[in-house]
Amino acid sequence: MSTSVAKRVKKTANSQNKLPSILKRPIASQEDYEMRVGPGWTLSDGTYEHVPQSKRRKRDVPYPAYVDLAHESMFGLSSLQLGYNAPITHCAMDIATEHVWKCLPKGVQELIEVAPPNGPELWSNNARDVDEMYQRMREDSALKNQSTYKYYSLLKRKPWTVWPIWVEDDYGFDWVVIVWYSEESQASSGVYDRVRTYEVYDPRRDMGHPEGAQDGKKRDIIQDRSERIRDRWLDFLSKGGFDTRNVRRSSARMCPMVSDDYTSGERCFAAVKDILGSIRDNYIDGVTFNPDRDSLPSLSRWVNPYGSRIEMAGINAWVLMSTFSYNARIVVECIEPEMKTDIVVDGQRRTIKPFELAGPRYPPLIAAADYCVDPQVESPSK
């Protein structure tokens, strides 16, 4: 094992204007990459001979094949290591969901697009942020001499689209997944721009009524948030030339969380896996989805967020190693037993001790058959 390594990428002006893609990533030049090695002590299992920092040469430090992918997976892994309940970052979500998509059969990959995570500007309460985002999109399109924003071409390539988004509002800061099915406006064009059915999978639940449900259970997704996301999403697609006149909602549900929980990122990652698996199982043999008859699936009533977080950390670590052609290893930093570490969790600064990184001691309870959550019986398991 080597000393802990911090990586820094200098992004050029050209790299900031590239089309965001989860499929094609350019190979960066040598000048774009720098590595900074910090002091520290390590434990070695003897697999590789340790090279002291003072004697390292340039050839002793591996160079990644894809610098931007190495930086993204490194940041994703680092953010996941801050604590078992620290927020899921965009980088961690992007790397993890892309990997799940890559593990699908080739025929299923050609049916589904897992779009890179987006938010919060387009989906949150602040209307000024929405206007500024559209202004940046128009300026980028004018700079590239394009009639529409370049990102729309990604969303029109395949009939199924799965899109994790980050939403910030009065109800909380949460990950939400939008799934939709599209058809070709012109047959055999390869452009899926006519949206037929969709669903907004939101793990946060409302009480169902302003005065609260009679049994105290949270009944449904937050209605005004759901409607706001739907309206913003339809407006976004309309600006890109999508036909949304005949779209309908599927009214599907996903595993809920209690009011004071902040595990939406882990639950949405599990939801992406569940959705991709459902499409794979139902349409792998050439069966055609009928938007007039079929609906999007309701997902599992139970998810262990910590288990999903471990899987996301493993994926980010594996992708990070692969960018170095497996000539790098993930370093485990040792924290002294009584040492306190400052982190920001759920929007609040707090201190953690090492034993807390092992995760919660009790798994969450299974939601009722109607996807209701009873906070009185679930709170002791936290």
mmCIF file of C-alpha atoms in Angstrom:
data_model
loop_
_atom_site.group_PDB
_atom_site.id
_atom_site.type_symbol
_atom_site.label_atom_id
_atom_site.label_comp_id
_atom_site.label_asym_id
_atom_site.label_seq_id
_atom_site.Cartn_x
_atom_site.Cartn_y
_atom_site.Cartn_z
ATOM 1 C CA MET A 1 0.000 0.000 0.000
ATOM 2 C CA SER A 2 1.221 3.505 -0.799
ATOM 3 C CA THR A 3 0.724 6.797 0.945
ATOM 4 C CA SER A 4 -2.595 8.571 0.548
ATOM 5 C CA VAL A 5 -2.850 10.297 -2.814
ATOM 6 C CA ALA A 6 -4.794 13.414 -3.737
ATOM 7 C CA LYS A 7 -5.478 14.105 -7.393
ATOM 8 C CA ARG A 8 -6.203 17.445 -8.970
ATOM 9 C CA VAL A 9 -7.354 18.036 -12.527
ATOM 10 C CA LYS A 10 -6.872 21.318 -14.354
ATOM 11 C CA LYS A 11 -9.931 21.701 -16.566
ATOM 12 C CA THR A 12 -9.322 23.640 -19.755
ATOM 13 C CA ALA A 13 -11.851 25.920 -21.421
ATOM 14 C CA ASN A 14 -12.417 23.289 -24.086
ATOM 15 C CA SER A 15 -13.237 20.575 -21.586
ATOM 16 C CA GLN A 16 -15.945 22.741 -19.981
ATOM 17 C CA ASN A 17 -17.789 23.048 -23.295
ATOM 18 C CA LYS A 18 -17.789 19.369 -24.239
ATOM 19 C CA LEU A 19 -21.038 17.479 -24.630
ATOM 20 C CA PRO A 20 -21.760 15.686 -21.335
ATOM 21 C CA SER A 21 -21.766 11.999 -22.102
ATOM 22 C CA ILE A 22 -21.740 8.850 -20.026
ATOM 23 C CA LEU A 23 -20.672 6.786 -23.026
ATOM 24 C CA LYS A 24 -17.724 8.622 -24.628
ATOM 25 C CA ARG A 25 -15.001 10.314 -22.654
ATOM 26 C CA PRO A 26 -11.960 11.815 -24.393
ATOM 27 C CA ILE A 27 -8.430 10.900 -23.439
ATOM 28 C CA ALA A 28 -6.838 13.914 -21.814
ATOM 29 C CA SER A 29 -3.359 15.138 -22.641
ATOM 30 C CA GLN A 30 -0.431 14.856 -20.271
ATOM 31 C CA GLU A 31 -0.591 18.579 -19.497
ATOM 32 C CA ASP A 32 -4.158 18.251 -18.135
ATOM 33 C CA TYR A 33 -3.164 15.968 -15.281
ATOM 34 C CA GLU A 34 -1.259 16.555 -12.082
ATOM 35 C CA MET A 35 -0.829 14.357 -9.023
ATOM 36 C CA ARG A 36 0.000 15.611 -5.573
ATOM 37 C CA VAL A 37 1.366 13.141 -3.012
ATOM 38 C CA GLY A 38 0.862 13.989 0.644
ATOM 39 C CA PRO A 39 2.799 12.725 3.644
ATOM 40 C CA GLY A 40 1.450 9.867 5.699
ATOM 41 C CA TRP A 41 2.069 6.421 7.083
ATOM 42 C CA THR A 42 0.689 3.157 5.747
ATOM 43 C CA LEU A 43 0.353 -0.538 6.481
ATOM 44 C CA SER A 44 1.548 -2.866 3.725
ATOM 45 C CA ASP A 45 0.355 -6.400 3.005
ATOM 46 C CA GLY A 46 3.558 -7.140 1.094
ATOM 47 C CA THR A 47 1.922 -7.411 -2.327
ATOM 48 C CA TYR A 48 4.000 -4.538 -3.664
ATOM 49 C CA GLU A 49 7.288 -3.128 -2.490
ATOM 50 C CA HIS A 50 6.788 0.276 -0.956
ATOM 51 C CA VAL A 51 8.653 3.114 -2.650
ATOM 52 C CA PRO A 52 9.447 5.974 -0.244
ATOM 53 C CA GLN A 53 8.128 9.349 -1.291
ATOM 54 C CA SER A 54 11.631 10.823 -1.480
ATOM 55 C CA LYS A 55 12.707 8.170 -4.010
ATOM 56 C CA ARG A 56 9.686 8.136 -6.288
ATOM 57 C CA ARG A 57 10.164 8.822 -9.952
ATOM 58 C CA LYS A 58 7.623 9.911 -12.526
ATOM 59 C CA ARG A 59 7.286 6.376 -13.874
ATOM 60 C CA ASP A 60 6.402 5.103 -10.376
ATOM 61 C CA VAL A 61 3.132 7.086 -10.475
ATOM 62 C CA PRO A 62 0.532 5.608 -12.891
ATOM 63 C CA TYR A 63 -1.155 7.887 -15.402
ATOM 64 C CA PRO A 64 -4.905 7.416 -15.944
ATOM 65 C CA ALA A 65 -6.235 6.655 -19.409
ATOM 66 C CA TYR A 66 -9.264 8.895 -18.794
ATOM 67 C CA VAL A 67 -8.398 11.827 -16.567
ATOM 68 C CA ASP A 68 -11.925 13.223 -16.239
ATOM 69 C CA LEU A 69 -13.334 9.783 -15.330
ATOM 70 C CA ALA A 70 -10.556 9.267 -12.764
ATOM 71 C CA HIS A 71 -11.314 12.638 -11.177
ATOM 72 C CA GLU A 72 -15.068 11.990 -11.094
ATOM 73 C CA SER A 73 -14.778 8.521 -9.545
ATOM 74 C CA MET A 74 -12.141 9.740 -7.078
ATOM 75 C CA PHE A 75 -14.404 12.545 -5.883
ATOM 76 C CA GLY A 76 -17.392 10.168 -5.766
ATOM 77 C CA LEU A 77 -15.504 7.650 -3.641
ATOM 78 C CA SER A 78 -14.135 10.345 -1.349
ATOM 79 C CA SER A 79 -17.609 11.781 -0.741
ATOM 80 C CA LEU A 80 -19.018 8.333 0.051
ATOM 81 C CA GLN A 81 -16.296 7.764 2.652
ATOM 82 C CA LEU A 82 -17.244 10.831 4.709
ATOM 83 C CA GLY A 83 -19.863 8.875 6.621
ATOM 84 C CA TYR A 84 -22.604 6.348 6.132
ATOM 85 C CA ASN A 85 -25.255 9.099 6.000
ATOM 86 C CA ALA A 86 -23.423 11.926 4.196
ATOM 87 C CA PRO A 87 -25.255 13.177 1.070
ATOM 88 C CA ILE A 88 -24.735 11.391 -2.245
ATOM 89 C CA THR A 89 -22.882 13.634 -4.695
ATOM 90 C CA HIS A 90 -23.559 13.953 -8.417
ATOM 91 C CA CYS A 91 -20.231 12.300 -9.236
ATOM 92 C CA ALA A 92 -20.938 9.270 -7.060
ATOM 93 C CA MET A 93 -24.425 8.880 -8.558
ATOM 94 C CA ASP A 94 -23.159 9.278 -12.132
ATOM 95 C CA ILE A 95 -20.403 6.674 -11.814
ATOM 96 C CA ALA A 96 -22.629 4.151 -10.011
ATOM 97 C CA THR A 97 -25.655 4.382 -12.327
ATOM 98 C CA GLU A 98 -23.509 4.324 -15.472
ATOM 99 C CA HIS A 99 -21.820 1.140 -14.254
ATOM 100 C CA VAL A 100 -25.182 -0.544 -13.635
ATOM 101 C CA TRP A 101 -26.196 0.356 -17.208
ATOM 102 C CA LYS A 102 -22.925 -1.035 -18.602
ATOM 103 C CA CYS A 103 -23.624 -4.374 -16.908
ATOM 104 C CA LEU A 104 -26.840 -4.870 -18.940
ATOM 105 C CA PRO A 105 -27.006 -7.088 -22.030
ATOM 106 C CA LYS A 106 -26.145 -5.280 -25.248
ATOM 107 C CA GLY A 107 -29.692 -5.492 -26.576
ATOM 108 C CA VAL A 108 -31.066 -3.880 -23.417
ATOM 109 C CA GLN A 109 -28.408 -1.154 -23.429
ATOM 110 C CA GLU A 110 -29.676 -0.115 -26.849
ATOM 111 C CA LEU A 111 -33.161 0.434 -25.369
ATOM 112 C CA ILE A 112 -32.240 2.503 -22.296
ATOM 113 C CA GLU A 113 -30.422 5.776 -21.719
ATOM 114 C CA VAL A 114 -29.299 6.496 -18.163
ATOM 115 C CA ALA A 115 -28.802 10.256 -18.351
ATOM 116 C CA PRO A 116 -26.155 11.957 -16.185
ATOM 117 C CA PRO A 117 -27.536 13.438 -12.936
ATOM 118 C CA ASN A 118 -28.917 16.961 -13.074
ATOM 119 C CA GLY A 119 -30.047 19.626 -10.619
ATOM 120 C CA PRO A 120 -31.033 21.492 -8.616
ATOM 121 C CA GLU A 121 -31.563 24.593 -10.805
ATOM 122 C CA LEU A 122 -34.295 23.236 -13.076
ATOM 123 C CA TRP A 123 -36.300 21.458 -10.377
ATOM 124 C CA SER A 124 -36.234 23.534 -7.195
ATOM 125 C CA ASN A 125 -38.385 26.435 -6.019
ATOM 126 C CA ASN A 126 -36.193 29.284 -7.240
ATOM 127 C CA ALA A 127 -37.611 30.502 -10.580
ATOM 128 C CA ARG A 128 -34.615 32.779 -11.153
ATOM 129 C CA ASP A 129 -32.294 29.763 -11.166
ATOM 130 C CA VAL A 130 -34.476 28.199 -13.863
ATOM 131 C CA ASP A 131 -34.257 31.330 -16.034
ATOM 132 C CA GLU A 132 -30.493 31.536 -15.589
ATOM 133 C CA MET A 133 -30.111 27.880 -16.575
ATOM 134 C CA TYR A 134 -32.095 28.372 -19.780
ATOM 135 C CA GLN A 135 -30.054 31.493 -20.539
ATOM 136 C CA ARG A 136 -26.819 29.498 -20.244
ATOM 137 C CA MET A 137 -28.307 26.828 -22.499
ATOM 138 C CA ARG A 138 -29.196 29.425 -25.147
ATOM 139 C CA GLU A 139 -25.745 30.978 -24.983
ATOM 140 C CA ASP A 140 -24.091 27.577 -25.320
ATOM 141 C CA SER A 141 -26.273 26.695 -28.319
ATOM 142 C CA ALA A 142 -25.459 30.017 -30.008
ATOM 143 C CA LEU A 143 -21.754 29.476 -29.382
ATOM 144 C CA LYS A 144 -21.929 26.051 -31.028
ATOM 145 C CA ASN A 145 -24.189 27.258 -33.872
ATOM 146 C CA GLN A 146 -26.874 24.770 -32.837
ATOM 147 C CA SER A 147 -30.625 25.242 -32.993
ATOM 148 C CA THR A 148 -31.227 23.468 -29.661
ATOM 149 C CA TYR A 149 -29.138 22.686 -26.611
ATOM 150 C CA LYS A 150 -26.687 19.851 -27.247
ATOM 151 C CA TYR A 151 -27.955 17.791 -24.289
ATOM 152 C CA TYR A 152 -31.300 17.095 -26.005
ATOM 153 C CA SER A 153 -29.671 14.799 -28.554
ATOM 154 C CA LEU A 154 -28.661 12.486 -25.694
ATOM 155 C CA LEU A 155 -32.237 12.265 -24.432
ATOM 156 C CA LYS A 156 -33.643 11.372 -27.877
ATOM 157 C CA ARG A 157 -31.381 8.449 -28.720
ATOM 158 C CA LYS A 158 -33.355 5.622 -27.113
ATOM 159 C CA PRO A 159 -36.987 4.834 -26.209
ATOM 160 C CA TRP A 160 -36.348 4.503 -22.445
ATOM 161 C CA THR A 161 -34.731 7.260 -20.397
ATOM 162 C CA VAL A 162 -33.822 7.091 -16.693
ATOM 163 C CA TRP A 163 -32.773 10.434 -15.216
ATOM 164 C CA PRO A 164 -31.667 10.966 -11.573
ATOM 165 C CA ILE A 165 -32.216 14.583 -10.508
ATOM 166 C CA TRP A 166 -31.314 16.545 -7.369
ATOM 167 C CA VAL A 167 -34.153 18.629 -5.884
ATOM 168 C CA GLU A 168 -33.911 21.292 -3.188
ATOM 169 C CA ASP A 169 -37.087 22.729 -1.648
ATOM 170 C CA ASP A 170 -38.911 23.220 1.654
ATOM 171 C CA TYR A 171 -39.503 19.477 2.020
ATOM 172 C CA GLY A 172 -35.828 18.529 1.887
ATOM 173 C CA PHE A 173 -32.812 18.057 -0.325
ATOM 174 C CA ASP A 174 -33.504 14.808 -2.146
ATOM 175 C CA TRP A 175 -32.676 12.654 -5.130
ATOM 176 C CA VAL A 176 -35.612 11.858 -7.410
ATOM 177 C CA VAL A 177 -35.707 9.650 -10.517
ATOM 178 C CA ILE A 178 -37.680 10.548 -13.648
ATOM 179 C CA VAL A 179 -38.393 7.665 -16.046
ATOM 180 C CA TRP A 180 -40.127 8.024 -19.388
ATOM 181 C CA TYR A 181 -40.850 6.086 -22.559
ATOM 182 C CA SER A 182 -40.769 7.750 -25.997
ATOM 183 C CA GLU A 183 -41.592 6.802 -29.559
ATOM 184 C CA GLU A 184 -40.328 8.029 -32.915
ATOM 185 C CA SER A 185 -42.332 10.843 -34.493
ATOM 186 C CA GLN A 186 -41.025 9.667 -37.858
ATOM 187 C CA ALA A 187 -40.700 5.922 -38.366
ATOM 188 C CA SER A 188 -37.136 4.530 -38.570
ATOM 189 C CA SER A 189 -35.645 7.954 -37.812
ATOM 190 C CA GLY A 190 -33.813 6.795 -34.687
ATOM 191 C CA VAL A 191 -35.008 9.943 -32.886
ATOM 192 C CA TYR A 192 -37.338 9.178 -29.974
ATOM 193 C CA ASP A 193 -38.964 12.552 -29.449
ATOM 194 C CA ARG A 194 -42.635 11.709 -28.767
ATOM 195 C CA VAL A 195 -43.078 11.113 -25.020
ATOM 196 C CA ARG A 196 -45.878 8.680 -24.160
ATOM 197 C CA THR A 197 -45.652 7.753 -20.481
ATOM 198 C CA TYR A 198 -43.575 8.772 -17.466
ATOM 199 C CA GLU A 199 -43.213 8.558 -13.713
ATOM 200 C CA VAL A 200 -41.512 10.625 -11.021
ATOM 201 C CA TYR A 201 -40.098 8.239 -8.402
ATOM 202 C CA ASP A 202 -39.762 10.244 -5.177
ATOM 203 C CA PRO A 203 -38.845 8.480 -1.896
ATOM 204 C CA ARG A 204 -40.122 11.304 0.305
ATOM 205 C CA ARG A 205 -43.738 11.022 1.462
ATOM 206 C CA ASP A 206 -46.397 13.520 2.470
ATOM 207 C CA MET A 207 -49.169 13.083 5.058
ATOM 208 C CA GLY A 208 -51.705 12.900 2.259
ATOM 209 C CA HIS A 209 -53.929 15.675 3.643
ATOM 210 C CA PRO A 210 -53.209 19.141 5.097
ATOM 211 C CA GLU A 211 -54.557 18.036 8.466
ATOM 212 C CA GLY A 212 -52.690 14.748 8.324
ATOM 213 C CA ALA A 213 -53.830 11.207 7.789
ATOM 214 C CA GLN A 214 -56.098 9.730 10.440
ATOM 215 C CA ASP A 215 -53.792 6.795 11.131
ATOM 216 C CA GLY A 216 -50.686 9.020 11.270
ATOM 217 C CA LYS A 217 -49.068 7.396 8.246
ATOM 218 C CA LYS A 218 -47.513 9.337 5.424
ATOM 219 C CA ARG A 219 -49.671 8.491 2.464
ATOM 220 C CA ASP A 220 -48.300 9.687 -0.834
ATOM 221 C CA ILE A 221 -45.573 11.604 -2.571
ATOM 222 C CA ILE A 222 -45.618 15.344 -1.989
ATOM 223 C CA GLN A 223 -48.174 16.560 -4.487
ATOM 224 C CA ASP A 224 -46.947 20.098 -5.166
ATOM 225 C CA ARG A 225 -43.340 18.912 -5.495
ATOM 226 C CA SER A 226 -44.397 16.190 -7.917
ATOM 227 C CA GLU A 227 -46.428 18.629 -9.992
ATOM 228 C CA ARG A 228 -43.611 21.179 -10.031
ATOM 229 C CA ILE A 229 -41.093 18.578 -11.230
ATOM 230 C CA ARG A 230 -43.525 17.339 -13.856
ATOM 231 C CA ASP A 231 -44.211 20.847 -15.186
ATOM 232 C CA ARG A 232 -40.510 21.775 -15.237
ATOM 233 C CA TRP A 233 -39.627 18.489 -16.954
ATOM 234 C CA LEU A 234 -42.313 18.900 -19.630
ATOM 235 C CA ASP A 235 -41.213 22.493 -20.210
ATOM 236 C CA PHE A 236 -37.585 21.378 -20.510
ATOM 237 C CA LEU A 237 -38.470 18.697 -23.079
ATOM 238 C CA SER A 238 -40.718 21.055 -25.054
ATOM 239 C CA LYS A 239 -37.843 23.503 -25.493
ATOM 240 C CA GLY A 240 -35.853 20.662 -27.054
ATOM 241 C CA GLY A 241 -38.461 19.693 -29.648
ATOM 242 C CA PHE A 242 -40.152 16.837 -27.773
ATOM 243 C CA ASP A 243 -43.821 16.122 -28.432
ATOM 244 C CA THR A 244 -45.506 15.889 -25.009
ATOM 245 C CA ARG A 245 -49.154 16.265 -26.072
ATOM 246 C CA ASN A 246 -50.145 12.621 -25.434
ATOM 247 C CA VAL A 247 -48.080 11.895 -22.333
ATOM 248 C CA ARG A 248 -49.654 10.158 -19.343
ATOM 249 C CA ARG A 249 -48.428 9.316 -15.869
ATOM 250 C CA SER A 250 -48.032 5.713 -14.717
ATOM 251 C CA SER A 251 -48.711 6.283 -10.969
ATOM 252 C CA ALA A 252 -45.978 3.893 -9.837
ATOM 253 C CA ARG A 253 -44.254 4.025 -6.434
ATOM 254 C CA MET A 254 -40.900 3.314 -4.843
ATOM 255 C CA CYS A 255 -39.554 2.494 -1.386
ATOM 256 C CA PRO A 256 -40.473 5.397 0.946
ATOM 257 C CA MET A 257 -38.478 6.963 3.762
ATOM 258 C CA VAL A 258 -39.525 8.554 7.039
ATOM 259 C CA SER A 259 -39.784 12.348 7.371
ATOM 260 C CA ASP A 260 -36.438 12.895 9.113
ATOM 261 C CA ASP A 261 -34.514 10.521 6.846
ATOM 262 C CA TYR A 262 -31.973 11.628 4.231
ATOM 263 C CA THR A 263 -31.272 8.440 2.301
ATOM 264 C CA SER A 264 -32.887 9.476 -0.984
ATOM 265 C CA GLY A 265 -29.623 9.061 -2.906
ATOM 266 C CA GLU A 266 -29.141 5.456 -1.879
ATOM 267 C CA ARG A 267 -32.817 4.696 -2.516
ATOM 268 C CA CYS A 268 -32.735 6.301 -5.959
ATOM 269 C CA PHE A 269 -29.646 4.297 -6.901
ATOM 270 C CA ALA A 270 -31.528 1.160 -5.869
ATOM 271 C CA ALA A 271 -34.524 2.411 -7.884
ATOM 272 C CA VAL A 272 -32.377 2.814 -11.022
ATOM 273 C CA LYS A 273 -31.173 -0.774 -10.619
ATOM 274 C CA ASP A 274 -34.732 -1.986 -10.086
ATOM 275 C CA ILE A 275 -36.039 -0.104 -13.137
ATOM 276 C CA LEU A 276 -33.272 -1.355 -15.412
ATOM 277 C CA GLY A 277 -33.837 -4.904 -14.183
ATOM 278 C CA SER A 278 -37.568 -4.656 -14.840
ATOM 279 C CA ILE A 279 -37.035 -3.427 -18.408
ATOM 280 C CA ARG A 280 -34.449 -6.161 -18.960
ATOM 281 C CA ASP A 281 -36.699 -8.954 -17.719
ATOM 282 C CA ASN A 282 -39.839 -7.805 -19.536
ATOM 283 C CA TYR A 283 -38.462 -6.694 -22.900
ATOM 284 C CA ILE A 284 -35.240 -8.657 -23.410
ATOM 285 C CA ASP A 285 -36.943 -11.094 -25.812
ATOM 286 C CA GLY A 286 -38.206 -8.450 -28.198
ATOM 287 C CA VAL A 287 -41.522 -7.800 -26.436
ATOM 288 C CA THR A 288 -42.726 -4.286 -27.280
ATOM 289 C CA PHE A 289 -43.856 -1.894 -24.569
ATOM 290 C CA ASN A 290 -47.381 -0.608 -25.236
ATOM 291 C CA PRO A 291 -47.784 2.862 -23.634
ATOM 292 C CA ASP A 292 -51.575 2.697 -24.072
ATOM 293 C CA ARG A 293 -51.814 -0.532 -22.099
ATOM 294 C CA ASP A 294 -48.646 -1.010 -20.019
ATOM 295 C CA SER A 295 -47.468 1.074 -17.067
ATOM 296 C CA LEU A 296 -44.129 1.680 -15.449
ATOM 297 C CA PRO A 297 -43.486 -0.685 -12.527
ATOM 298 C CA SER A 298 -43.909 0.015 -8.838
ATOM 299 C CA LEU A 299 -40.579 -0.787 -7.214
ATOM 300 C CA SER A 300 -39.599 -2.698 -4.092
ATOM 301 C CA ARG A 301 -41.228 -1.680 -0.808
ATOM 302 C CA TRP A 302 -37.934 -2.196 1.031
ATOM 303 C CA VAL A 303 -34.401 -0.981 0.442
ATOM 304 C CA ASN A 304 -31.443 -1.046 2.797
ATOM 305 C CA PRO A 305 -29.813 2.336 2.108
ATOM 306 C CA TYR A 306 -26.536 1.341 3.726
ATOM 307 C CA GLY A 307 -26.259 -1.737 1.508
ATOM 308 C CA SER A 308 -26.805 0.463 -1.549
ATOM 309 C CA ARG A 309 -24.200 2.915 -0.283
ATOM 310 C CA ILE A 310 -21.622 0.142 0.067
ATOM 311 C CA GLU A 311 -22.332 -0.940 -3.505
ATOM 312 C CA MET A 312 -21.953 2.631 -4.777
ATOM 313 C CA ALA A 313 -18.633 2.990 -2.933
ATOM 314 C CA GLY A 314 -17.406 -0.281 -4.398
ATOM 315 C CA ILE A 315 -18.362 0.755 -7.932
ATOM 316 C CA ASN A 316 -16.632 4.133 -7.615
ATOM 317 C CA ALA A 317 -13.506 2.464 -6.216
ATOM 318 C CA TRP A 318 -13.435 -0.152 -8.992
ATOM 319 C CA VAL A 319 -13.912 2.431 -11.742
ATOM 320 C CA LEU A 320 -11.148 4.555 -10.209
ATOM 321 C CA MET A 321 -8.744 1.608 -10.312
ATOM 322 C CA SER A 322 -9.738 0.755 -13.880
ATOM 323 C CA THR A 323 -8.904 4.265 -15.113
ATOM 324 C CA PHE A 324 -5.307 3.522 -14.092
ATOM 325 C CA SER A 325 -5.388 0.178 -15.962
ATOM 326 C CA TYR A 326 -5.416 -1.507 -12.526
ATOM 327 C CA ASN A 327 -1.929 -0.149 -11.787
ATOM 328 C CA ALA A 328 -3.305 1.707 -8.759
ATOM 329 C CA ARG A 329 -4.714 0.592 -5.431
ATOM 330 C CA ILE A 330 -7.258 2.191 -3.113
ATOM 331 C CA VAL A 331 -5.624 3.380 0.097
ATOM 332 C CA VAL A 332 -7.286 2.877 3.483
ATOM 333 C CA GLU A 333 -6.478 5.790 5.756
ATOM 334 C CA CYS A 334 -6.291 4.978 9.452
ATOM 335 C CA ILE A 335 -8.093 7.241 11.934
ATOM 336 C CA GLU A 336 -6.968 7.155 15.530
ATOM 337 C CA PRO A 337 -9.624 5.499 17.760
ATOM 338 C CA GLU A 338 -10.442 8.613 19.815
ATOM 339 C CA MET A 339 -9.958 11.139 17.029
ATOM 340 C CA LYS A 340 -12.995 13.228 16.053
ATOM 341 C CA THR A 341 -13.548 14.294 12.453
ATOM 342 C CA ASP A 342 -15.611 17.285 11.304
ATOM 343 C CA ILE A 343 -17.993 16.637 8.411
ATOM 344 C CA VAL A 344 -21.227 18.105 7.049
ATOM 345 C CA VAL A 345 -24.169 15.704 7.113
ATOM 346 C CA ASP A 346 -27.749 16.517 6.131
ATOM 347 C CA GLY A 347 -26.812 20.171 5.794
ATOM 348 C CA GLN A 348 -25.462 20.427 9.370
ATOM 349 C CA ARG A 349 -21.902 20.346 10.668
ATOM 350 C CA ARG A 350 -21.196 17.609 13.174
ATOM 351 C CA THR A 351 -18.424 15.343 14.393
ATOM 352 C CA ILE A 352 -18.194 11.626 13.873
ATOM 353 C CA LYS A 353 -16.216 8.892 15.510
ATOM 354 C CA PRO A 354 -14.754 5.953 13.584
ATOM 355 C CA PHE A 355 -17.270 3.363 14.812
ATOM 356 C CA GLU A 356 -20.098 5.360 13.234
ATOM 357 C CA LEU A 357 -18.696 4.636 9.768
ATOM 358 C CA ALA A 358 -19.933 1.054 10.141
ATOM 359 C CA GLY A 359 -23.474 2.273 9.484
ATOM 360 C CA PRO A 360 -26.739 1.950 11.413
ATOM 361 C CA ARG A 361 -27.153 -1.050 13.642
ATOM 362 C CA TYR A 362 -30.730 -1.841 12.578
ATOM 363 C CA PRO A 363 -32.153 -2.177 9.056
ATOM 364 C CA PRO A 364 -35.249 -0.161 8.085
ATOM 365 C CA LEU A 365 -38.663 -1.795 8.294
ATOM 366 C CA ILE A 366 -40.612 -2.912 5.241
ATOM 367 C CA ALA A 367 -43.240 -0.429 4.087
ATOM 368 C CA ALA A 368 -46.877 -1.493 4.084
ATOM 369 C CA ALA A 369 -48.444 -3.020 0.991
ATOM 370 C CA ASP A 370 -49.836 0.407 0.059
ATOM 371 C CA TYR A 371 -46.354 1.990 0.399
ATOM 372 C CA CYS A 372 -47.356 3.856 3.547
ATOM 373 C CA VAL A 373 -44.844 4.705 6.264
ATOM 374 C CA ASP A 374 -45.641 4.643 9.946
ATOM 375 C CA PRO A 375 -43.049 6.882 11.669
ATOM 376 C CA GLN A 376 -44.081 5.660 15.137
ATOM 377 C CA VAL A 377 -43.039 2.077 14.490
ATOM 378 C CA GLU A 378 -40.068 2.845 12.258
ATOM 379 C CA SER A 379 -38.243 5.407 14.357
ATOM 380 C CA PRO A 380 -36.752 2.903 16.892
ATOM 381 C CA SER A 381 -34.859 1.160 14.087
ATOM 382 C CA LYS A 382 -32.897 4.249 13.143
#
